[in-house]
């Protein structure tokens, strides 16, 4: 099978051992593993920005090889806020999912199958940015997800076979599947801020 991801050696880049999600000049989207980049050639179709209290979200729709569409999202907290839950639970809330299954986790990258309440499965790769932000790519095909897992050294590629009816995103704003609504902050407590403890008053001399 012809590789879906192109491999780009970054000899001048000294990367960490944990893979990360990259987005480069609206032309490349993929993963950085040490000094190598595995990327999909992309064409930007649409972009959407959302501002919420303590949170800034950018969603970008791309067309990749073969005419398939994927979405890249970057959701960053504003100091002193941070994400309250682990990555899988955050995705469950953000997508109002029926179920979120972690296929594998490699460093900061989580590979997920998000089962949609309306039916279908959204294949997603997400990165926890030290509780201060979430990067994610969703709308991947089974073949793209399989290759991504193989390239990062996963031993759980076979787990993909359990998921059928993989969602295919359209090339318009309906592709933005995340649901950034006030309920996430008010009731679900998706993000939180450190508690401020009152400073004790000094004792008055008797």
Short mmCIF file of C-alpha atoms in Angstrom, two decimals:
data_model
loop_
_atom_site.label_atom_id
_atom_site.label_comp_id
_atom_site.label_asym_id
_atom_site.label_seq_id
_atom_site.Cartn_x
_atom_site.Cartn_y
_atom_site.Cartn_z
CA UNK A 1 0.00 0.00 0.00
CA UNK A 2 1.32 3.45 -0.90
CA UNK A 3 2.18 5.46 2.24
CA UNK A 4 -0.39 8.12 3.11
CA UNK A 5 2.05 10.15 5.20
CA UNK A 6 5.17 11.63 3.68
CA UNK A 7 8.37 11.46 5.72
CA UNK A 8 10.40 14.64 6.11
CA UNK A 9 13.76 14.51 7.88
CA UNK A 10 14.33 17.56 10.08
CA UNK A 11 18.06 17.33 10.65
CA UNK A 12 18.22 20.82 12.11
CA UNK A 13 15.44 20.13 14.56
CA UNK A 14 16.33 18.61 17.90
CA UNK A 15 13.04 17.11 19.03
CA UNK A 16 11.90 15.47 22.21
CA UNK A 17 11.28 11.72 22.28
CA UNK A 18 7.51 12.13 22.67
CA UNK A 19 5.67 12.59 19.34
CA UNK A 20 3.67 15.78 18.83
CA UNK A 21 1.03 17.05 16.41
CA UNK A 22 2.30 19.61 13.89
CA UNK A 23 0.60 22.08 11.56
CA UNK A 24 2.89 23.88 9.13
CA UNK A 25 1.89 26.92 7.04
CA UNK A 26 -1.50 25.41 6.10
CA UNK A 27 0.41 22.95 3.89
CA UNK A 28 1.42 20.08 6.15
CA UNK A 29 -0.43 18.34 8.96
CA UNK A 30 0.86 15.37 10.91
CA UNK A 31 3.27 14.30 13.62
CA UNK A 32 6.81 15.07 14.70
CA UNK A 33 8.78 12.13 16.07
CA UNK A 34 12.28 13.02 17.18
CA UNK A 35 13.96 14.43 14.07
CA UNK A 36 11.41 13.09 11.61
CA UNK A 37 8.11 14.57 10.48
CA UNK A 38 5.27 12.41 9.19
CA UNK A 39 2.83 14.65 7.41
CA UNK A 40 -0.19 14.80 5.13
CA UNK A 41 -0.08 17.32 2.30
CA UNK A 42 -3.05 19.61 2.84
CA UNK A 43 -5.09 22.37 1.31
CA UNK A 44 -6.89 24.73 3.67
CA UNK A 45 -10.64 24.90 3.07
CA UNK A 46 -12.08 26.86 6.02
CA UNK A 47 -11.20 28.20 9.45
CA UNK A 48 -13.29 28.97 12.50
CA UNK A 49 -12.29 30.76 15.71
CA UNK A 50 -14.15 30.68 19.01
CA UNK A 51 -13.49 32.70 22.15
CA UNK A 52 -14.81 31.59 25.54
CA UNK A 53 -14.00 32.67 29.07
CA UNK A 54 -10.54 31.30 29.75
CA UNK A 55 -10.34 29.44 26.44
CA UNK A 56 -9.41 30.18 22.81
CA UNK A 57 -10.21 27.70 20.02
CA UNK A 58 -9.07 27.58 16.41
CA UNK A 59 -10.59 24.98 14.07
CA UNK A 60 -9.22 24.47 10.56
CA UNK A 61 -10.68 22.25 7.85
CA UNK A 62 -8.21 20.70 5.41
CA UNK A 63 -8.47 18.60 2.30
CA UNK A 64 -5.80 15.88 2.13
CA UNK A 65 -4.67 13.36 -0.49
CA UNK A 66 -7.50 11.48 -2.11
CA UNK A 67 -10.02 14.25 -1.46
CA UNK A 68 -10.68 13.30 2.17
CA UNK A 69 -11.24 16.07 4.72
CA UNK A 70 -9.79 16.32 8.22
CA UNK A 71 -10.05 18.96 10.92
CA UNK A 72 -7.21 20.33 13.04
CA UNK A 73 -8.18 21.96 16.32
CA UNK A 74 -6.13 23.89 18.83
CA UNK A 75 -7.89 24.76 22.09
CA UNK A 76 -5.66 26.69 24.49
CA UNK A 77 -6.48 27.92 27.97
CA UNK A 78 -5.69 31.43 29.14
CA UNK A 79 -3.73 31.74 32.40
CA UNK A 80 -4.43 30.78 35.11
CA UNK A 81 -6.92 28.26 33.68
CA UNK A 82 -6.05 24.66 32.82
CA UNK A 83 -7.92 21.55 31.70
CA UNK A 84 -9.61 19.79 34.60
CA UNK A 85 -9.77 16.23 33.22
CA UNK A 86 -7.54 13.70 31.51
CA UNK A 87 -7.54 13.81 27.72
CA UNK A 88 -10.10 11.08 27.03
CA UNK A 89 -12.68 12.59 29.37
CA UNK A 90 -12.12 16.05 27.86
CA UNK A 91 -12.82 14.67 24.38
CA UNK A 92 -15.94 12.96 25.67
CA UNK A 93 -17.28 16.33 26.81
CA UNK A 94 -16.06 18.37 23.84
CA UNK A 95 -17.72 16.06 21.32
CA UNK A 96 -20.74 15.14 23.48
CA UNK A 97 -19.83 11.57 22.59
CA UNK A 98 -21.67 8.35 23.26
CA UNK A 99 -18.36 6.67 24.05
CA UNK A 100 -14.66 7.44 23.71
CA UNK A 101 -12.23 4.52 23.36
CA UNK A 102 -8.48 4.98 23.61
CA UNK A 103 -6.84 2.76 21.00
CA UNK A 104 -3.34 3.59 22.20
CA UNK A 105 -1.28 6.29 23.86
CA UNK A 106 2.27 7.13 22.79
CA UNK A 107 3.86 9.84 24.93
CA UNK A 108 1.57 12.88 24.84
CA UNK A 109 -0.40 11.53 21.86
CA UNK A 110 -3.67 9.67 22.34
CA UNK A 111 -5.33 7.72 19.52
CA UNK A 112 -9.10 7.59 19.95
CA UNK A 113 -12.28 6.23 18.43
CA UNK A 114 -15.10 8.65 19.31
CA UNK A 115 -18.49 6.99 18.93
CA UNK A 116 -21.05 9.53 17.82
CA UNK A 117 -24.50 9.62 19.42
CA UNK A 118 -25.99 10.02 15.95
CA UNK A 119 -24.05 6.97 14.74
CA UNK A 120 -20.60 6.46 13.27
CA UNK A 121 -17.07 6.66 14.65
CA UNK A 122 -14.77 9.68 14.47
CA UNK A 123 -11.11 8.63 14.39
CA UNK A 124 -9.09 11.20 16.31
CA UNK A 125 -5.50 11.83 17.38
CA UNK A 126 -5.16 14.26 20.28
CA UNK A 127 -2.30 15.77 22.24
CA UNK A 128 -2.35 16.99 25.82
CA UNK A 129 -0.25 20.15 26.07
CA UNK A 130 0.54 19.82 29.78
CA UNK A 131 -3.07 20.60 30.78
CA UNK A 132 -2.81 24.05 29.15
CA UNK A 133 -4.12 23.08 25.74
CA UNK A 134 -5.36 20.33 23.44
CA UNK A 135 -4.32 19.74 19.84
CA UNK A 136 -6.28 17.27 17.74
CA UNK A 137 -6.75 15.94 14.24
CA UNK A 138 -10.03 14.21 13.51
CA UNK A 139 -11.83 12.75 10.52
CA UNK A 140 -8.99 10.35 9.68
CA UNK A 141 -9.74 7.28 7.60
CA UNK A 142 -9.04 3.82 9.02
CA UNK A 143 -6.04 3.56 6.68
CA UNK A 144 -4.64 6.92 7.84
CA UNK A 145 -5.12 6.01 11.50
CA UNK A 146 -3.53 2.60 10.96
CA UNK A 147 -0.48 4.11 9.32
CA UNK A 148 -0.15 6.79 12.01
CA UNK A 149 -0.23 4.10 14.72
CA UNK A 150 2.36 2.03 12.90
CA UNK A 151 4.66 5.01 12.35
CA UNK A 152 4.72 5.88 16.07
CA UNK A 153 5.44 2.29 17.02
CA UNK A 154 2.07 1.22 18.40
CA UNK A 155 1.49 -2.46 19.15
CA UNK A 156 -2.30 -2.00 19.25
CA UNK A 157 -3.01 -1.39 15.55
CA UNK A 158 -5.27 -4.45 15.44
CA UNK A 159 -7.67 -2.72 17.86
CA UNK A 160 -8.86 -0.57 14.96
CA UNK A 161 -10.69 -3.55 13.47
CA UNK A 162 -13.36 -3.28 16.17
CA UNK A 163 -14.64 0.03 14.78
CA UNK A 164 -16.92 0.18 11.76
CA UNK A 165 -18.88 3.01 10.10
CA UNK A 166 -15.96 5.46 10.18
CA UNK A 167 -17.26 9.01 9.71
CA UNK A 168 -16.30 10.85 6.51
CA UNK A 169 -16.27 14.64 6.89
CA UNK A 170 -17.79 16.93 4.28
CA UNK A 171 -15.81 19.81 2.82
CA UNK A 172 -17.83 22.54 4.56
CA UNK A 173 -18.45 23.88 8.08
CA UNK A 174 -20.45 20.78 8.99
CA UNK A 175 -17.05 19.07 9.35
CA UNK A 176 -16.47 20.94 12.63
CA UNK A 177 -17.78 18.27 15.00
CA UNK A 178 -16.62 19.65 18.36
CA UNK A 179 -19.32 21.35 20.41
CA UNK A 180 -17.93 24.36 22.24
CA UNK A 181 -20.95 25.46 24.25
CA UNK A 182 -21.23 27.33 27.59
CA UNK A 183 -22.29 24.09 29.32
CA UNK A 184 -18.69 22.87 29.00
CA UNK A 185 -17.50 25.62 31.33
CA UNK A 186 -20.53 26.12 33.57
CA UNK A 187 -21.68 22.57 34.34
CA UNK A 188 -18.99 20.24 33.02
CA UNK A 189 -16.03 22.22 34.42
CA UNK A 190 -13.89 21.40 31.37
CA UNK A 191 -11.35 23.98 32.53
CA UNK A 192 -10.66 25.28 35.99
CA UNK A 193 -8.35 27.68 37.79
CA UNK A 194 -6.24 27.13 40.89
CA UNK A 195 -7.99 27.83 44.14
CA UNK A 196 -6.98 31.11 45.74
CA UNK A 197 -6.46 30.59 49.43
CA UNK A 198 -7.06 33.61 51.65
CA UNK A 199 -3.97 35.09 53.26
CA UNK A 200 -4.31 34.82 57.05
CA UNK A 201 -4.48 38.11 58.83
CA UNK A 202 -1.64 38.84 61.22
CA UNK A 203 -2.52 38.51 64.87
CA UNK A 204 -2.99 41.82 66.61
CA UNK A 205 -0.80 42.33 69.69
CA UNK A 206 -2.70 42.03 72.96
#
